[in-house]
mmCIF file of C-alpha atoms in Angstrom:
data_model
loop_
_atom_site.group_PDB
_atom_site.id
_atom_site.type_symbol
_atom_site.label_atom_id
_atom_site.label_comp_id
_atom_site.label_asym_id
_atom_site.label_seq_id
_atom_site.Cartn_x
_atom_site.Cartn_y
_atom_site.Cartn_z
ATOM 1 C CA UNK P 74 -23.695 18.244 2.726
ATOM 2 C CA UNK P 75 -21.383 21.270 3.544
ATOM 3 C CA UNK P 76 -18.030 22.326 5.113
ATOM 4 C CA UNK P 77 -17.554 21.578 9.170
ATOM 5 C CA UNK P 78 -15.293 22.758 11.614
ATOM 6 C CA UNK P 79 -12.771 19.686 12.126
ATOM 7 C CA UNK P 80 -11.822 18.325 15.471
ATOM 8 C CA UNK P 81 -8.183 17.131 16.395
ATOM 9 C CA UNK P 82 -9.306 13.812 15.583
ATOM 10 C CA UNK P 83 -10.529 14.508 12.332
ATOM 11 C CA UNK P 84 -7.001 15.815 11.553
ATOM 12 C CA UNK P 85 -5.515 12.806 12.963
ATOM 13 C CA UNK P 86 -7.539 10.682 10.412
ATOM 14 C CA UNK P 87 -6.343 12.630 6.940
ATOM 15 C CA UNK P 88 -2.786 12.719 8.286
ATOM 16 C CA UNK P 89 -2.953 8.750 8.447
ATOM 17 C CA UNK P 90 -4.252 9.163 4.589
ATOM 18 C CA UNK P 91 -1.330 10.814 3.327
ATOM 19 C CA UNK P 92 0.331 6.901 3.021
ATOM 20 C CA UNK P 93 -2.634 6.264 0.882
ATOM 21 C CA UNK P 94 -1.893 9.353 -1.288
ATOM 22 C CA UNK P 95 1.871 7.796 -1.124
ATOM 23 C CA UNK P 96 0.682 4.535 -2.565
ATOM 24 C CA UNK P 97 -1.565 5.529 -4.789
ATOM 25 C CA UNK P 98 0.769 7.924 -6.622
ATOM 26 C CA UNK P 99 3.791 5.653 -6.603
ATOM 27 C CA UNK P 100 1.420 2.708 -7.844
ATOM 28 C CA UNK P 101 0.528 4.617 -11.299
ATOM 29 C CA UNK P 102 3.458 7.178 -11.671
ATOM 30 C CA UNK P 103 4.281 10.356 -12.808
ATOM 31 C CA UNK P 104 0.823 11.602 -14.822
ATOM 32 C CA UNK P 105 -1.464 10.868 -11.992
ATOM 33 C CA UNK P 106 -2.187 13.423 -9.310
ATOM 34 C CA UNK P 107 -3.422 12.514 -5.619
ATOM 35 C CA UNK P 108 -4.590 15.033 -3.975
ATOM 36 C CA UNK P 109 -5.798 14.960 -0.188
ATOM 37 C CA UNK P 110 -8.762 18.106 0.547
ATOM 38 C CA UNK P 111 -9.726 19.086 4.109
ATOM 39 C CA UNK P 112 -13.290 19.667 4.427
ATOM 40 C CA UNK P 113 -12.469 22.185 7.607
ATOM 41 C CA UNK P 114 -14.846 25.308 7.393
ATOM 42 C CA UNK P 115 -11.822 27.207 8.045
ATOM 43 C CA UNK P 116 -9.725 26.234 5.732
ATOM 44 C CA UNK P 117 -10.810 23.720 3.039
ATOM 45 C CA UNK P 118 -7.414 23.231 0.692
ATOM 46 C CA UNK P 119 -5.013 20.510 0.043
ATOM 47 C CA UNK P 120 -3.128 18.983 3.106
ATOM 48 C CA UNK P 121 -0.781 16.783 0.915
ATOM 49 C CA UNK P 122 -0.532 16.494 -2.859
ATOM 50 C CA UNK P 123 1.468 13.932 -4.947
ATOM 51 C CA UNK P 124 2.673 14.684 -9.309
ATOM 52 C CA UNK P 125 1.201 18.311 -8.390
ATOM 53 C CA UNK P 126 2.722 19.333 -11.751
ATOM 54 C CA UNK P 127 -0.050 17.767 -13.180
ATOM 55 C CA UNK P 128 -2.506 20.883 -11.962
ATOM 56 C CA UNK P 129 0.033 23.085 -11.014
ATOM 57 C CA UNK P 130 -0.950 22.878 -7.421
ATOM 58 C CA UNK P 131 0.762 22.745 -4.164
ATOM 59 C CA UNK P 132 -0.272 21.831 -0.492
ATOM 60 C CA UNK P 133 -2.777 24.594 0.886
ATOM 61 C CA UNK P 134 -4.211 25.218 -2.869
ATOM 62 C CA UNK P 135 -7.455 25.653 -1.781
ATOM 63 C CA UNK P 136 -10.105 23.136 -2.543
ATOM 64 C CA UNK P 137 -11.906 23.312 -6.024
ATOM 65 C CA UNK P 138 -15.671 24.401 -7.096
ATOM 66 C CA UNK P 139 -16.041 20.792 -8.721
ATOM 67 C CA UNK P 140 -14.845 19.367 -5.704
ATOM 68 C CA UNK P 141 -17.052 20.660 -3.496
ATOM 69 C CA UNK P 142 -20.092 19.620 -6.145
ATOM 70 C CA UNK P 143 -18.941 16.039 -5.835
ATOM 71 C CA UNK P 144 -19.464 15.984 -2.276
ATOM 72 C CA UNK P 145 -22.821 16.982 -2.533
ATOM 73 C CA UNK P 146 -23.487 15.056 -4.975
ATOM 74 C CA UNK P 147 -24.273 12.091 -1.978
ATOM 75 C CA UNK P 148 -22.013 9.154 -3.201
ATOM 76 C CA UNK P 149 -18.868 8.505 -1.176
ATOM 77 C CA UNK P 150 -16.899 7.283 -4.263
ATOM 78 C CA UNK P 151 -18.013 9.517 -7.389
ATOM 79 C CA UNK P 152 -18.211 7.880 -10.625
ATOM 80 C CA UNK P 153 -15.225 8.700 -13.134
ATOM 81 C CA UNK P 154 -15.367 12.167 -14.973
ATOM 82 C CA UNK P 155 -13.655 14.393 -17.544
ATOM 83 C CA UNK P 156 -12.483 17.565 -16.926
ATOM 84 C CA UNK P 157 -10.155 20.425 -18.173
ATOM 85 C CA UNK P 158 -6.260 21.877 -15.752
ATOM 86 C CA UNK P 159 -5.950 25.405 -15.885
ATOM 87 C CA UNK P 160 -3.011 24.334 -18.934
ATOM 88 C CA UNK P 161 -5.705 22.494 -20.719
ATOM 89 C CA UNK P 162 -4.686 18.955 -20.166
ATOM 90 C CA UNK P 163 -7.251 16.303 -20.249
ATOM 91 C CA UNK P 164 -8.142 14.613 -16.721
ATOM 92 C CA UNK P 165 -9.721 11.666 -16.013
ATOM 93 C CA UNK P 166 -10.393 11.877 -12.592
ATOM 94 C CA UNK P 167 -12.638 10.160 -9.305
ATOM 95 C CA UNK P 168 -13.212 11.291 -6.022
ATOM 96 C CA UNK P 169 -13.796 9.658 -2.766
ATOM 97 C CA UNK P 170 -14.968 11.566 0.371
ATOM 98 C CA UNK P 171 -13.167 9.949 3.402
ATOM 99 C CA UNK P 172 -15.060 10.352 6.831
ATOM 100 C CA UNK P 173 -14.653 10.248 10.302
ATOM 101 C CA UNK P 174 -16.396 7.959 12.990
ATOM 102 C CA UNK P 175 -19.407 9.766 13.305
ATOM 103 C CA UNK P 176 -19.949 9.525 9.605
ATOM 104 C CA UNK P 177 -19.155 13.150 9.073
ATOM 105 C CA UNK P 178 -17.238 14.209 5.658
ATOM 106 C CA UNK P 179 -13.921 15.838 6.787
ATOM 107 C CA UNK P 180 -11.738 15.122 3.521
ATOM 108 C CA UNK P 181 -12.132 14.173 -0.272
ATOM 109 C CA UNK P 182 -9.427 11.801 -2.230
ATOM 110 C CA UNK P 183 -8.869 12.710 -5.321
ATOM 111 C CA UNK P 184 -7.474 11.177 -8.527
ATOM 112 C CA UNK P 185 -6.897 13.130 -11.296
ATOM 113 C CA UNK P 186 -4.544 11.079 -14.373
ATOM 114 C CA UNK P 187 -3.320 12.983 -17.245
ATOM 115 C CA UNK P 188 -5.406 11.479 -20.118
ATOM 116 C CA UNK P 189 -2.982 13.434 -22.871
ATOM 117 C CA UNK P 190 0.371 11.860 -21.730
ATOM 118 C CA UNK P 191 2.133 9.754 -23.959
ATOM 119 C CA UNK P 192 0.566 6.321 -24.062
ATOM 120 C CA UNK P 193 4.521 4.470 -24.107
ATOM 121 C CA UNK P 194 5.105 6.509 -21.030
ATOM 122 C CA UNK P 195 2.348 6.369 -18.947
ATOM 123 C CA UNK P 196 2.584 2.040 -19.595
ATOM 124 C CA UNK P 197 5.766 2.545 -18.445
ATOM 125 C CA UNK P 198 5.132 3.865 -15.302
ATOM 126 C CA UNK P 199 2.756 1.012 -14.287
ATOM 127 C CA UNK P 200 5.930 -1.298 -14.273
ATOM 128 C CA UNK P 201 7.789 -2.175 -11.356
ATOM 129 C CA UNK P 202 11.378 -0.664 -11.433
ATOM 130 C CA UNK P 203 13.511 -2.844 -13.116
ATOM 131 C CA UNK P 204 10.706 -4.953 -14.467
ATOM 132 C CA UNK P 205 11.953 -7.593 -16.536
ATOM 133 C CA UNK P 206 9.688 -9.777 -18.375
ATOM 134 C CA UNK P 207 10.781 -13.288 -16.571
ATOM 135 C CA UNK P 208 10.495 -12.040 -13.522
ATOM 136 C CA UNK P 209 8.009 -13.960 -11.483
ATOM 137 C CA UNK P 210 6.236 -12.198 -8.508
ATOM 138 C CA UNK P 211 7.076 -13.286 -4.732
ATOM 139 C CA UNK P 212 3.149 -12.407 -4.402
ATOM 140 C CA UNK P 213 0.529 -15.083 -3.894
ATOM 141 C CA UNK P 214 -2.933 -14.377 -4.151
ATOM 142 C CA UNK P 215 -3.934 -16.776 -1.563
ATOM 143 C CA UNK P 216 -7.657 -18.195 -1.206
ATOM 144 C CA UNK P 217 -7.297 -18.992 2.772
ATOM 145 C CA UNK P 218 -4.524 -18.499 5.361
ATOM 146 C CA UNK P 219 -2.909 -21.714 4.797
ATOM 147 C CA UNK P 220 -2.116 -20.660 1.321
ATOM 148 C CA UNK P 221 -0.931 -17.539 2.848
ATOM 149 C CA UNK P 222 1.291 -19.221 5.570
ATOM 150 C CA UNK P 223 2.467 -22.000 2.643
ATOM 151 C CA UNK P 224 3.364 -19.234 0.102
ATOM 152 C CA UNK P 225 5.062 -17.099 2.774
ATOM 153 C CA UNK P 226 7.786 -19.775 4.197
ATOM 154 C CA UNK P 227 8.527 -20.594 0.503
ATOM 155 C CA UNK P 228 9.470 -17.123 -0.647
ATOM 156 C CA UNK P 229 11.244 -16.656 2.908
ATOM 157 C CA UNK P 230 13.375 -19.773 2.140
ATOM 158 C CA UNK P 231 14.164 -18.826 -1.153
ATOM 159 C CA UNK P 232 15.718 -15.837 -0.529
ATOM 160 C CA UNK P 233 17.473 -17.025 2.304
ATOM 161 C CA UNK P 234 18.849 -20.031 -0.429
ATOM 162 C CA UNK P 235 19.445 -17.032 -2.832
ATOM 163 C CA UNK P 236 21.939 -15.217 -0.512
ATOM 164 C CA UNK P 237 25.564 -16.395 -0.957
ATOM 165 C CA UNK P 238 26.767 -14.788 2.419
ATOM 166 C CA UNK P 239 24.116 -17.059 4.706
ATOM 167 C CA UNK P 240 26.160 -19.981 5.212
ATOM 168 C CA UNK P 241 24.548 -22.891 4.751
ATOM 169 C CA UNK P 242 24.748 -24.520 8.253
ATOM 170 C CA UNK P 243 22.887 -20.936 9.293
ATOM 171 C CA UNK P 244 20.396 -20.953 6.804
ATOM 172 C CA UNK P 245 17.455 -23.063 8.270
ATOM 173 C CA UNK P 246 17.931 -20.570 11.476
ATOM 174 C CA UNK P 247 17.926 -17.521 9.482
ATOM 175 C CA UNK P 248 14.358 -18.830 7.544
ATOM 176 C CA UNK P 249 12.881 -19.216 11.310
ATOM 177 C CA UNK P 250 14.508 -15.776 12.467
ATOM 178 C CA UNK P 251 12.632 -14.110 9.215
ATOM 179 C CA UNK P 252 9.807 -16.126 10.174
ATOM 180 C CA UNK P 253 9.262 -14.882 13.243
ATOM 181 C CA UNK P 254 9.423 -11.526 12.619
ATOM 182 C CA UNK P 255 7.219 -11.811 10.313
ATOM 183 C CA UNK P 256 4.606 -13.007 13.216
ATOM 184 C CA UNK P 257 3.707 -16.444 10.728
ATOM 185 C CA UNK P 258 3.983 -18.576 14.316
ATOM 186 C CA UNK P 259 1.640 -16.817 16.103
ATOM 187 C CA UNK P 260 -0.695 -18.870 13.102
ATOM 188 C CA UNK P 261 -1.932 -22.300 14.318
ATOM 189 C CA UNK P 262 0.374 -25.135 12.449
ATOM 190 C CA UNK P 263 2.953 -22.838 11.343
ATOM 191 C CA UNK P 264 5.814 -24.624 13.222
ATOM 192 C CA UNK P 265 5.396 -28.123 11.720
ATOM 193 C CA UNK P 266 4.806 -26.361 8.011
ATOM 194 C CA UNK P 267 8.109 -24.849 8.897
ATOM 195 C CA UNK P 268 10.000 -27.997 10.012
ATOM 196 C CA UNK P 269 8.488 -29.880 7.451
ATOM 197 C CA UNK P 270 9.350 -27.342 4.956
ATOM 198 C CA UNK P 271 13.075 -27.056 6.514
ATOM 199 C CA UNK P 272 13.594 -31.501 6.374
ATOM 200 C CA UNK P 273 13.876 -30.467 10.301
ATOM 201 C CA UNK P 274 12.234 -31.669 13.548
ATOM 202 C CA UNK P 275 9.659 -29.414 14.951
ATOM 203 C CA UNK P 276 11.711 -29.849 18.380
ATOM 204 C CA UNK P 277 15.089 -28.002 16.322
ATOM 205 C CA UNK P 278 12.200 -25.352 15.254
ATOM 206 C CA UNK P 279 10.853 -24.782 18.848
ATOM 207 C CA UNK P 280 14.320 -23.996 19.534
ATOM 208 C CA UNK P 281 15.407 -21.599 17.255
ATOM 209 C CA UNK P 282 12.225 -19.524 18.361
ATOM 210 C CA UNK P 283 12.807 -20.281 22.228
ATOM 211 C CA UNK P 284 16.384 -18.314 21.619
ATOM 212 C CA UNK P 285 14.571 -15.872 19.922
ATOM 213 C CA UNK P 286 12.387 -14.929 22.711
ATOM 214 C CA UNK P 287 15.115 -14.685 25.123
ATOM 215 C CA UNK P 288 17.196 -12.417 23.156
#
């Protein structure tokens, strides 16, 4: 498995990555590295990089010798390895060859975390901002989609409750308006969960989304 020459299209698929390098970096901080590689013939280097300072690298580094031994080693997500930055930090790191329709390999993802960063800080980093530890998540791991549906009106209600400048003769309104933009009524018994939810009729909730429509 070598380097290719990479169409348009290929492009357009690593640029829609770059979120996932985003995500990725913001979900596990400061000492790990993401690190998007083109596999263009051209020019195989880094299109985007997050916590660079980890390597030292920048976008357009170009791509590295261990890299390009990963993708021919034939598995699309590498098993986890050691390995040494050019400062001599210790790197835990995986990589995951992303391809394009055809089944062609036109980028790697990498993950590289700093393995000698302070313990303390790197836990720290794994914690939402502003963590505290009452805090209960707004997240529901649903089983099926009415959990999903269920889970979703609640927390949407809640905050609308939670907000002092909603009065309260507009709140049932502004749960529906949320609602809806959400898409939840385009789900098959969403309405009467709503108005059930609300203490409303579904005809008051048929309403509130017929105004919404025509606006």
């Amino acid at each position: 498995m070598g380097l290719t020459e990479l169409t348009q299209s290929d492009y357009d698929i690593l640029k829609a990555m770059e979120n996932v390098v985003e995500g990725i970096a913001k979900m596990y901080g400061e000492h790990t590295e993401v690190v998007l590689h083109s596999l263009d013939a051209k020019s195989p280097s880094i299109l985007k990089i997050v916590n660079g300072h980890i390597t030292g690298r920048e976008c357009g580094a170009p791509i590295t010798n261990l890299a390009l031994l990963k993708l021919n080693e034939g598995k699309d997500v590498s098993d986890s390895y050691l390995t040494k930055s050019a400062s001599g930090k210790t790197l835990r790191s995986i990589t995951t060859i992303v391809r394009n329709s055809k089944g062609d390999a036109i980028g790697l993802l990498c993950v590289n975390i700093d393995m000698d960063a302070p313990m303390q800080s790197f836990l720290k980093n794994l914690l939402p901002f502003g963590f505290r530890e009452n805090i209960q998540s707004p997240e529901t791991f649903a089983k099926n989609l009415d959990e999903t549906i269920d889970s979703t009106i609640e927390t949407v209600r809640n905050e609308v409750l939670a907000n002092p400048t909603i009065l309260p003769s507009k709140r049932n309104r502004e749960v529906v308006t949320r609602l809806y933009e959400l898409g939840i009524f385009k789900y098959k018994d969403s309405k009467l969960l709503v108005a059930n939810l609300l203490g409303i009729s579904r005809d008051t909730v048929y309403l509130y989304l017929r105004e919404l429509e025509t606006k």
